[in-house]
Amino acid sequence: MQSLFPTMLQENLIQRVRSILAERSEKLDKIKTGKQAREYCDNVRRKITRCFGPLPKKNPLNIRVISEKECDGFSRQNLLFESRPGYFVTGNLYIPSGKGKAPAILFCAGHSPEGKAAPIYQTCCQMLVKQGYLVFFPDPVSQGERWHYANDEFQAKLWSGKSSVNEHNVIGKSQRLVGDFLGTWRVWDKIRALDVLLSHPRADKSKVGITGTSGGGTLSCYVNALDSRPTMIAPSCYMTSYLYNLENSLPCDAEQMPPNMLAYGLDMIDLIIARAPRPTIILAQKYDFFDPRGAEEAYIQAKKIYRLLGAEENIQLKFGTEKHGYGVEHREWMYKFFKKYSGTTGPTSENKFQIKLASDSELFAAGGCVNTLGSKPVWKFTAEKAKVLKSAQPKYSKTEKLKKLKEALHLPARKKICHYRNSQIQILGPHDSDFKTATFMTQYLVETEPGILAVLNRFLMGDPNKCFRLDPPKELVLFMSDNQAIDEYNIEKHKIMGRKTTDAWILDVRGFGATQAKSLADYSLEHPYGMDYMLASTYDMLRESLLGLRVYDTLCTLDLLVKNGAKKITLVGKRNAAIVTTLAGALHPNVKKVELVNPVESFFELTQKPISSVLFSSVVPNFLKHFDWTDFL
């Protein structure tokens, strides 16, 4: 059975994000002076800093040059450094021939499996170094020599083989529980890489550029907002609007959805505006899945701020005619842009230089994988932090514990009994001519908030007229699953989750069962890059919790059932829904018992292993600072 309302959550979020960004546009319209523009930039920068959380203290980089090779017009060093203690980053430093200071460029890779060895990126770095730049190109996490799940067994569990985006979302899921954000880890790597680059004796610290495409465009913008040292940036194939990504069902990686960004009323272009009037060229593609309309709108917004700050010429937008990626048009526009703001004199056309690509192994700084050198993968940092948090969890009284649970879930207040709709009755399974042995299915659609429905499924054998009225028994067993209700109820045996009943009540909260979100890609609920992840991350950006709202849907439905006759309620939760039933059961006075069927592991257990089956939408940021979901059983 297909999802009854597959776009419900998406459409609801679209309307909310539209409203937030409309308010943002009104604020921008009211900015009329340079002073107001500067205040806006400063305010944006402070908010973005809070979104990424406190950055770590800088540890010794422990730079190790593994090898060096003389090439045509430059030399290349393969080196290692530690962006955090025990966390190794591999990279290639391209050093121009000659002596004296050179403008410095930090290059950020997109999501290529090869990382720094990808041919297009090698081309960019060689072109830049031949023009006289000192260029550092570090491997991002889950690329090049920095795969966390190098083991084939782990890769098979990531749904599509070796995929950096899947790795990122698997890593990011457990990080949320301990209050970390993968975007902070990723941008910190680049900030420390900038430290490596600028520590070189030939680096001209007054002329510092950052560039990259796709995920590298993302990181270019993040470093721009969070670091005062860059003097020019050229992000490619990233800039659009969070709204367009949501409207277009475009899941992004865990690091591309900064928590609280939308709650603060910010959009992507604010990552540029935060450092206005820093020279910036936005490179977009005409045929990109990052919606080019968003790039144009973002440019117009930024240009106004730059104009009020007296530097309108410092912001540019260029549209390429190619698909997503660092095509030759983008690359040559980037070369010309950096030339303008750094004062180099070399040619910017790629046909003026001969590029000789190196093999992956020629670029290795860790023999192919940092794990073999003892680098600790992110999930182990998460596991260690979870142990520390668990040992330091406060000892709450029962009242304090439930209050803190509501806060952790960002649980809205329930003000009144929800309205519900009564759907048409369906006849299911074999039956005789007078329908006495038939099973009838109806769905009560509970409006828990405007535009959001919790679907209360009822499977009843016998008199179908009873379905027209919501009349639960006084002692009600309410079942919940992350699966379709029709797939949970065995019509022939009249059994559900091990219980026999001819009057079964099954609740689908938002994003489960009848409202499971779908996109054209039709990813499964469990897929790390599907709509479940996308929607949960969007709620994070709104400073809300999809798990919390599922608990809210459950509580609202329980209120409705109690008003209509239920007194003592048993909640039975299966798989990921076990978390929802447990937390809702702790919060609702009429729930007398909670039973679990094939429940997912505890949050703490999730953090102690590399891969977990728990849904991204089932975890809550920083939850383990206070308790685990199993503490409420």
XYZ file of C-alpha atoms in Angstrom:
633
model
C 0.000 0.000 0.000
C 1.415 3.373 -0.981
C 1.823 6.295 1.372
C -1.484 8.170 1.632
C 0.108 11.600 2.136
C 3.687 11.277 0.810
C 4.346 15.026 0.493
C 2.552 16.209 3.624
C 5.647 17.004 5.689
C 7.523 18.457 2.761
C 4.684 20.813 1.817
C 4.189 21.884 5.412
C 7.889 22.681 5.768
C 7.928 24.509 2.435
C 5.217 26.877 3.641
C 7.050 27.479 6.896
C 10.393 28.135 5.210
C 8.737 30.453 2.690
C 7.316 32.455 5.567
C 10.691 32.676 7.326
C 12.512 33.775 4.183
C 9.765 36.281 3.353
C 10.380 37.895 6.758
C 14.099 37.875 5.981
C 13.437 39.657 2.667
C 11.402 42.305 4.483
C 14.335 42.931 6.821
C 16.712 43.260 3.872
C 14.322 45.705 2.177
C 14.462 47.957 5.245
C 18.255 48.226 5.125
C 18.959 51.641 3.570
C 22.341 52.774 4.886
C 25.888 51.525 5.139
C 25.608 51.477 8.931
C 22.509 49.269 8.784
C 24.247 46.995 6.278
C 27.275 46.622 8.558
C 25.030 45.845 11.530
C 23.238 43.198 9.477
C 26.551 41.580 8.446
C 27.836 41.529 12.011
C 24.578 40.080 13.312
C 24.547 37.388 10.629
C 28.136 36.426 11.400
C 27.358 36.031 15.118
C 24.342 33.850 14.368
C 26.284 31.619 11.956
C 29.005 31.182 14.562
C 26.366 29.969 17.021
C 24.947 27.550 14.424
C 28.315 25.846 14.108
C 28.763 25.730 17.847
C 31.945 26.548 19.735
C 34.952 25.636 17.631
C 37.644 23.458 19.240
C 40.865 24.808 20.657
C 43.732 24.624 18.221
C 46.065 21.708 18.882
C 49.600 21.313 17.469
C 49.258 20.503 13.756
C 52.150 18.007 13.807
C 52.749 18.555 10.084
C 54.668 15.730 8.422
C 55.959 16.080 4.879
C 55.893 12.494 3.603
C 57.400 13.121 0.181
C 58.235 15.910 -2.249
C 58.475 15.898 -6.019
C 59.764 18.456 -8.486
C 57.351 19.005 -11.352
C 57.150 21.313 -14.361
C 57.104 24.803 -12.873
C 56.316 23.758 -9.305
C 57.010 21.235 -6.577
C 54.427 19.120 -4.779
C 54.555 17.950 -1.190
C 52.453 15.092 0.118
C 51.822 15.825 3.769
C 49.857 14.913 6.878
C 48.603 17.020 9.736
C 46.260 16.626 12.710
C 43.220 18.893 12.683
C 42.308 17.416 16.069
C 44.534 15.242 18.264
C 44.703 11.814 16.623
C 42.592 12.890 13.648
C 44.752 12.906 10.511
C 44.230 14.924 7.350
C 46.087 14.126 4.132
C 46.863 16.747 1.510
C 49.015 18.023 -1.320
C 50.835 21.335 -1.126
C 51.649 22.857 -4.524
C 54.612 25.256 -4.312
C 55.402 27.562 -7.258
C 58.938 27.752 -8.624
C 61.052 30.704 -7.596
C 61.362 32.567 -4.332
C 59.479 35.215 -2.434
C 55.948 35.488 -1.168
C 53.086 33.960 -3.136
C 49.307 34.448 -2.838
C 47.826 31.447 -1.020
C 44.838 29.374 -2.153
C 42.987 26.733 -0.142
C 41.269 24.288 -2.498
C 38.179 22.398 -1.293
C 37.073 19.225 -3.063
C 33.538 18.368 -4.035
C 32.233 14.882 -3.294
C 34.576 12.953 -5.546
C 35.640 9.568 -4.141
C 39.223 10.293 -5.249
C 39.440 13.500 -3.206
C 42.661 15.337 -4.021
C 43.427 12.911 -6.853
C 40.325 13.762 -8.928
C 41.533 14.870 -12.389
C 39.529 18.134 -12.531
C 40.773 19.175 -9.115
C 44.362 18.324 -9.961
C 43.947 20.485 -13.055
C 42.739 23.416 -10.922
C 45.650 23.129 -8.507
C 48.286 22.821 -11.222
C 46.831 25.771 -13.101
C 46.889 27.888 -9.957
C 50.428 26.964 -8.949
C 51.681 27.626 -12.490
C 50.150 31.096 -12.206
C 52.235 31.717 -9.101
C 49.942 30.677 -6.220
C 50.857 28.554 -3.219
C 48.033 25.980 -3.175
C 47.009 23.514 -0.466
C 44.523 20.780 -1.264
C 43.511 18.593 1.727
C 41.402 15.455 1.425
C 37.923 15.879 2.905
C 36.607 13.235 5.271
C 35.161 10.207 3.416
C 37.230 10.924 0.308
C 40.716 10.275 -0.986
C 42.719 8.742 1.856
C 40.187 9.531 4.563
C 37.463 6.894 4.208
C 36.035 6.002 7.599
C 34.373 2.805 6.476
C 37.096 1.311 4.336
C 36.047 -2.207 5.298
C 33.991 -3.838 2.513
C 31.418 -5.096 5.027
C 30.773 -1.553 6.205
C 30.596 -0.242 2.658
C 27.953 -2.828 1.783
C 25.817 -1.445 4.603
C 25.993 2.069 3.185
C 23.378 1.203 0.513
C 25.339 2.144 -2.602
C 28.899 1.048 -2.097
C 31.614 3.620 -1.576
C 29.676 6.845 -1.186
C 31.008 9.893 0.621
C 27.543 11.397 1.027
C 26.215 8.218 2.644
C 29.214 8.102 4.969
C 28.628 11.704 5.965
C 25.016 11.070 6.916
C 25.842 7.907 8.843
C 28.567 9.777 10.756
C 26.355 12.823 11.256
C 23.486 10.782 12.684
C 25.344 9.580 15.783
C 27.119 12.929 16.166
C 23.788 14.670 16.721
C 23.201 12.699 19.924
C 26.334 14.127 21.543
C 25.763 17.697 20.360
C 28.187 17.641 17.435
C 27.569 18.706 13.831
C 29.508 17.200 10.935
C 29.631 20.584 9.216
C 31.673 21.897 12.144
C 34.088 18.986 11.844
C 34.393 19.525 8.097
C 34.949 23.274 8.281
C 37.386 22.852 11.187
C 39.495 20.612 8.941
C 39.608 23.467 6.430
C 40.369 26.134 9.043
C 43.286 24.028 10.263
C 44.302 23.406 6.638
C 44.413 27.170 6.273
C 46.741 27.214 9.281
C 48.992 24.729 7.471
C 48.932 26.779 4.277
C 49.669 30.097 5.975
C 52.454 28.599 8.075
C 54.492 28.078 4.921
C 57.279 30.690 4.690
C 56.227 31.683 1.169
C 52.571 32.303 1.988
C 51.439 35.904 1.480
C 48.910 36.281 4.297
C 47.488 39.447 2.756
C 46.268 37.556 -0.330
C 44.361 34.408 0.646
C 41.753 32.714 -1.537
C 39.386 29.781 -1.116
C 37.632 27.879 -3.854
C 35.860 24.598 -4.466
C 32.819 23.154 -6.170
C 29.673 21.431 -4.865
C 30.592 20.223 -1.374
C 33.775 22.228 -1.829
C 31.653 25.279 -2.630
C 29.787 24.643 0.613
C 33.024 24.507 2.592
C 34.371 27.610 0.859
C 31.328 29.516 2.110
C 31.607 28.036 5.609
C 35.262 29.025 5.957
C 34.373 32.437 4.579
C 31.783 33.017 7.307
C 33.824 31.591 10.180
C 37.389 32.763 9.437
C 38.675 36.320 9.184
C 41.812 35.497 7.154
C 40.581 34.834 3.599
C 40.597 37.876 1.324
C 38.742 36.428 -1.687
C 36.485 33.417 -2.307
C 35.130 31.620 -5.363
C 32.453 29.033 -4.455
C 31.191 26.936 -7.385
C 27.921 24.974 -7.728
C 26.585 25.528 -4.239
C 24.828 28.831 -3.847
C 21.047 28.690 -4.062
C 18.415 28.841 -1.294
C 17.489 26.306 1.354
C 13.935 26.755 0.126
C 14.720 25.579 -3.399
C 16.491 22.485 -2.096
C 13.438 21.653 0.008
C 10.968 22.362 -2.797
C 12.990 20.290 -5.259
C 13.279 17.261 -2.909
C 17.040 17.641 -3.012
C 18.620 15.949 0.005
C 21.943 17.485 0.936
C 24.684 16.050 3.103
C 24.642 16.150 6.890
C 27.152 19.019 6.860
C 25.031 21.105 4.467
C 22.112 21.543 6.892
C 23.445 23.742 9.739
C 21.296 23.461 12.881
C 19.212 26.549 13.712
C 20.026 28.413 10.469
C 16.363 28.815 9.545
C 15.374 29.478 13.144
C 17.754 32.445 13.002
C 16.113 33.609 9.761
C 19.206 32.946 7.638
C 19.657 31.634 4.099
C 22.712 30.337 2.226
C 23.787 33.735 0.899
C 24.215 34.935 4.481
C 27.387 32.810 4.527
C 28.733 35.344 2.008
C 27.080 38.433 3.463
C 28.653 37.612 6.838
C 32.009 38.851 5.495
C 30.842 41.537 3.077
C 32.418 43.300 1.281
C 35.051 40.519 0.955
C 35.649 39.951 -2.800
C 33.481 37.038 -3.923
C 32.543 35.425 -7.209
C 29.521 33.125 -7.152
C 29.912 30.474 -9.846
C 26.664 28.789 -10.890
C 25.723 26.405 -13.689
C 22.737 26.799 -15.987
C 21.957 23.070 -15.780
C 22.597 22.369 -12.112
C 20.432 20.489 -9.619
C 21.312 23.295 -7.184
C 18.573 25.538 -8.510
C 20.161 28.422 -10.490
C 17.194 30.681 -9.662
C 18.403 30.656 -6.075
C 21.903 31.736 -7.118
C 20.515 34.725 -8.992
C 18.254 35.775 -6.128
C 21.110 35.352 -3.642
C 23.408 37.507 -5.762
C 20.851 40.334 -5.889
C 20.526 40.258 -2.084
C 24.298 40.273 -1.540
C 24.869 42.968 -4.160
C 22.622 45.380 -2.262
C 24.656 44.910 0.929
C 27.947 45.278 -0.948
C 26.639 48.449 -2.621
C 25.659 50.007 0.702
C 29.135 49.162 1.996
C 30.675 50.982 -0.956
C 32.090 47.933 -2.732
C 29.483 46.731 -5.234
C 32.249 45.677 -7.638
C 33.482 43.084 -5.091
C 30.563 40.702 -5.701
C 30.109 38.865 -8.998
C 27.853 36.142 -10.390
C 28.786 34.009 -13.381
C 26.566 31.387 -14.986
C 28.227 28.529 -16.813
C 26.511 26.619 -19.592
C 27.465 23.197 -18.259
C 26.071 20.722 -15.737
C 26.963 20.487 -12.044
C 30.701 20.525 -11.491
C 33.854 22.588 -11.869
C 33.679 22.954 -15.657
C 36.269 24.848 -17.659
C 34.157 28.038 -17.726
C 34.023 28.095 -13.941
C 37.696 27.324 -13.615
C 38.818 30.105 -15.944
C 36.474 32.648 -14.325
C 37.982 31.650 -10.985
C 41.542 32.149 -12.298
C 40.667 35.614 -13.619
C 38.930 36.576 -10.402
C 41.863 35.591 -8.190
C 44.248 37.307 -10.593
C 42.306 40.573 -10.211
C 42.456 40.523 -6.418
C 45.924 39.038 -5.943
C 47.886 40.881 -8.625
C 49.363 37.819 -10.329
C 50.375 38.188 -13.958
C 50.208 34.668 -15.421
C 47.772 33.526 -18.152
C 44.349 32.295 -17.025
C 43.467 30.147 -20.044
C 43.971 26.425 -19.542
C 45.230 25.961 -23.092
C 48.292 28.028 -22.159
C 49.635 25.358 -19.798
C 50.322 21.658 -20.084
C 48.828 19.657 -17.231
C 50.311 16.295 -16.315
C 48.046 14.381 -13.938
C 49.476 12.247 -11.163
C 48.151 8.824 -10.174
C 46.366 8.345 -6.862
C 49.391 6.626 -5.341
C 51.732 9.443 -6.381
C 49.618 11.784 -4.256
C 49.382 9.533 -1.203
C 50.467 10.881 2.158
C 49.153 7.961 4.212
C 49.705 5.011 1.907
C 46.078 5.166 0.777
C 44.196 5.297 4.081
C 44.787 7.334 7.251
C 43.223 4.540 9.324
C 46.324 2.400 8.758
C 48.394 5.092 10.492
C 46.191 5.045 13.562
C 43.946 7.998 12.703
C 40.778 7.792 14.740
C 37.546 7.843 12.702
C 34.854 10.330 13.677
C 32.493 7.670 15.011
C 35.091 6.703 17.637
C 35.336 10.324 18.785
C 31.545 10.217 19.073
C 31.680 6.940 21.012
C 34.159 8.407 23.493
C 32.171 11.590 23.943
C 28.997 9.550 24.508
C 30.716 7.640 27.315
C 31.741 10.895 28.970
C 28.224 12.319 28.647
C 26.644 9.150 29.983
C 28.869 9.139 33.050
C 28.009 12.799 33.732
C 24.248 12.648 33.140
C 22.394 14.529 35.904
C 20.263 12.681 38.446
C 16.839 14.183 37.824
C 13.748 13.774 39.931
C 10.798 12.337 38.011
C 9.267 15.788 37.574
C 12.565 17.337 36.494
C 13.231 14.456 34.127
C 9.918 14.849 32.286
C 10.368 18.619 32.103
C 13.850 18.169 30.641
C 12.487 15.588 28.176
C 9.953 18.117 26.866
C 12.757 20.657 26.460
C 15.058 18.172 24.706
C 12.295 17.218 22.264
C 11.288 20.879 21.700
C 7.784 19.659 22.467
C 4.998 22.169 21.652
C 2.255 22.745 24.202
C -1.036 20.903 23.571
C -3.818 23.474 23.847
C -7.009 21.686 22.810
C -8.508 18.455 21.512
C -7.668 18.027 17.837
C -10.249 17.921 15.079
C -10.324 14.689 13.095
C -11.661 13.574 9.740
C -13.324 10.226 9.082
C -12.232 8.525 5.857
C -14.237 6.108 3.703
C -14.445 2.473 4.834
C -12.564 -0.200 2.911
C -13.431 -3.918 2.829
C -10.363 -6.125 3.225
C -9.717 -9.851 2.840
C -12.082 -12.748 2.086
C -15.638 -12.537 3.394
C -19.101 -14.103 3.031
C -22.075 -12.473 1.315
C -23.381 -10.719 4.429
C -19.872 -9.408 5.336
C -19.975 -10.920 8.841
C -16.453 -12.293 8.388
C -15.135 -9.232 6.587
C -12.514 -6.920 8.010
C -13.236 -3.252 7.558
C -10.579 -0.570 7.561
C -11.138 3.087 8.266
C -8.734 5.924 8.979
C -9.349 8.786 11.380
C -7.184 11.696 10.250
C -6.173 13.646 13.334
C -5.191 17.264 12.621
C -2.433 17.765 15.179
C -1.472 21.142 13.683
C -2.403 23.029 10.495
C -1.387 20.911 7.518
C -0.285 17.908 9.604
C -2.275 14.698 10.000
C -1.680 11.727 12.266
C -3.439 8.723 10.737
C -5.304 6.517 13.197
C -5.983 3.240 11.366
C -8.725 0.930 12.586
C -9.207 -2.677 11.448
C -12.606 -3.960 12.587
C -14.274 -7.314 11.937
C -18.055 -7.316 11.940
C -20.310 -4.269 11.877
C -18.855 -1.581 9.545
C -21.193 1.091 10.922
C -19.086 1.242 14.063
C -16.314 2.698 11.947
C -18.297 5.891 11.464
C -17.742 6.819 15.083
C -14.500 7.196 16.981
C -15.393 5.038 19.985
C -12.305 3.319 21.399
C -12.676 0.780 24.195
C -11.971 1.922 27.739
C -8.956 -0.350 27.860
C -7.278 0.368 24.533
C -4.194 -1.189 22.969
C -2.704 1.280 20.486
C -0.080 -0.068 18.101
C 2.624 2.007 16.400
C 5.189 1.120 13.750
C 7.429 2.879 11.257
C 5.845 0.613 8.630
C 2.509 0.727 6.808
C -0.402 -0.307 9.055
C -1.804 -2.597 6.355
C 1.490 -4.487 6.386
C 1.438 -4.903 10.154
C -2.080 -6.323 10.501
C -2.580 -9.938 9.436
C -6.157 -9.863 8.147
C -6.575 -13.638 7.853
C -5.314 -14.386 11.379
C -6.509 -11.103 12.911
C -3.140 -10.641 14.536
C -0.831 -7.692 14.955
C 2.597 -7.706 16.583
C 1.899 -11.039 18.229
C -1.570 -10.111 19.529
C -4.888 -11.473 18.292
C -7.651 -8.872 17.926
C -10.670 -8.187 15.733
C -10.589 -4.459 16.539
C -7.038 -3.211 15.965
C -5.985 0.430 16.371
C -2.731 1.487 14.701
C -1.353 5.017 14.745
C 0.863 6.495 12.023
C 2.563 9.669 13.233
C 4.143 12.140 10.806
C 6.608 10.528 8.428
C 5.608 6.954 9.306
C 3.208 4.630 7.513
C 0.483 6.562 5.702
C 2.510 9.783 5.718
C 5.954 8.386 4.892
C 7.696 10.979 2.751
C 8.616 10.109 -0.802
C 10.668 11.795 -3.477
C 11.153 10.914 -7.124
C 14.297 9.014 -6.127
C 12.008 6.787 -3.998
C 14.655 6.094 -1.386
C 13.639 3.724 1.399
C 12.854 5.092 4.839
C 16.209 3.776 6.090
C 18.340 5.210 3.280
C 20.895 7.675 4.712
C 20.351 10.083 1.816
C 16.563 9.941 1.539
C 13.665 12.177 2.514
C 13.520 10.964 6.114
C 17.008 12.390 6.601
C 16.225 15.537 4.590
C 13.101 16.373 6.593
C 14.699 15.620 9.966
C 17.612 17.926 9.108
C 15.222 20.678 8.041
C 13.510 20.459 11.427
C 16.969 20.782 13.009
C 17.467 23.982 11.030
C 14.203 25.228 12.533
C 15.429 24.313 16.049
C 12.821 21.566 16.253
C 12.892 17.775 16.384
C 11.056 15.389 14.093
C 11.135 12.766 16.843
C 9.686 15.333 19.236
C 6.893 16.163 16.824
C 6.105 12.463 16.419
C 5.771 12.264 20.186
C 3.554 15.370 20.001
C 1.334 13.705 17.361
C 1.015 10.686 19.641
C 0.090 12.772 22.682
C -2.517 14.733 20.701
C -4.076 11.504 19.446
C -4.082 10.040 22.952
C -5.912 13.156 24.182
C -8.530 12.635 21.474
C -8.940 8.946 22.314
C -9.321 9.690 26.026
C -11.972 12.319 25.290
C -13.870 9.691 23.286
C -13.827 6.989 25.944
C -10.391 5.412 26.337
C -9.213 5.350 29.957
C -6.360 2.895 30.297
C -4.060 2.718 27.294
C -1.301 0.268 26.387
C 1.128 1.491 23.749
C 2.874 -1.127 21.631
C 5.795 0.217 19.588
C 7.784 -1.548 16.888
C 11.289 -0.746 15.566
C 11.830 3.038 15.411
C 8.298 3.658 16.673
C 9.396 2.037 19.932
C 11.220 5.268 20.779
C 8.077 7.321 20.131
C 5.820 5.065 22.217
C 8.303 5.003 25.094
C 8.643 8.772 25.306
C 4.930 9.446 24.742
C 4.063 6.817 27.333
C 6.239 8.567 29.897
C 4.486 11.876 29.244
C 0.796 10.892 29.027
C -1.117 10.076 32.248
C -3.533 7.623 30.589
C -0.772 5.356 29.284
C -0.522 2.572 31.837
C 1.832 0.275 29.961
C 4.345 0.348 27.098
C 5.403 -2.780 25.221
C 8.120 -2.942 22.576
C 8.431 -5.240 19.558
C 11.827 -5.549 17.845
C 12.914 -2.155 19.165
C 15.966 -0.400 17.791
C 18.973 -0.076 20.057
C 19.445 2.586 22.685
C 20.970 5.897 21.671
C 24.117 5.073 23.619
C 24.477 1.732 21.812
C 24.019 3.575 18.521
C 27.054 5.754 19.257
C 29.285 2.811 20.127
C 29.390 1.265 16.662
C 30.120 2.519 13.169
C 26.699 1.905 11.578
C 23.209 1.744 13.079
C 19.732 0.956 11.727
C 18.151 3.720 13.812
C 16.605 6.343 11.550
C 18.175 9.783 11.266
C 14.780 11.204 12.241
C 14.733 9.128 15.434
C 17.666 10.861 17.086
C 17.684 14.221 18.822
C 20.598 16.678 19.059
C 22.451 16.496 22.395
C 19.961 14.015 23.896
C 22.669 11.946 25.585
C 23.744 14.935 27.631
C 20.651 14.298 29.743
C 19.454 10.701 29.283
C 18.753 7.885 26.819
C 15.377 7.001 25.384
C 15.558 3.656 27.175
C 15.721 5.514 30.505
C 11.972 6.124 30.146
C 10.941 2.481 29.950
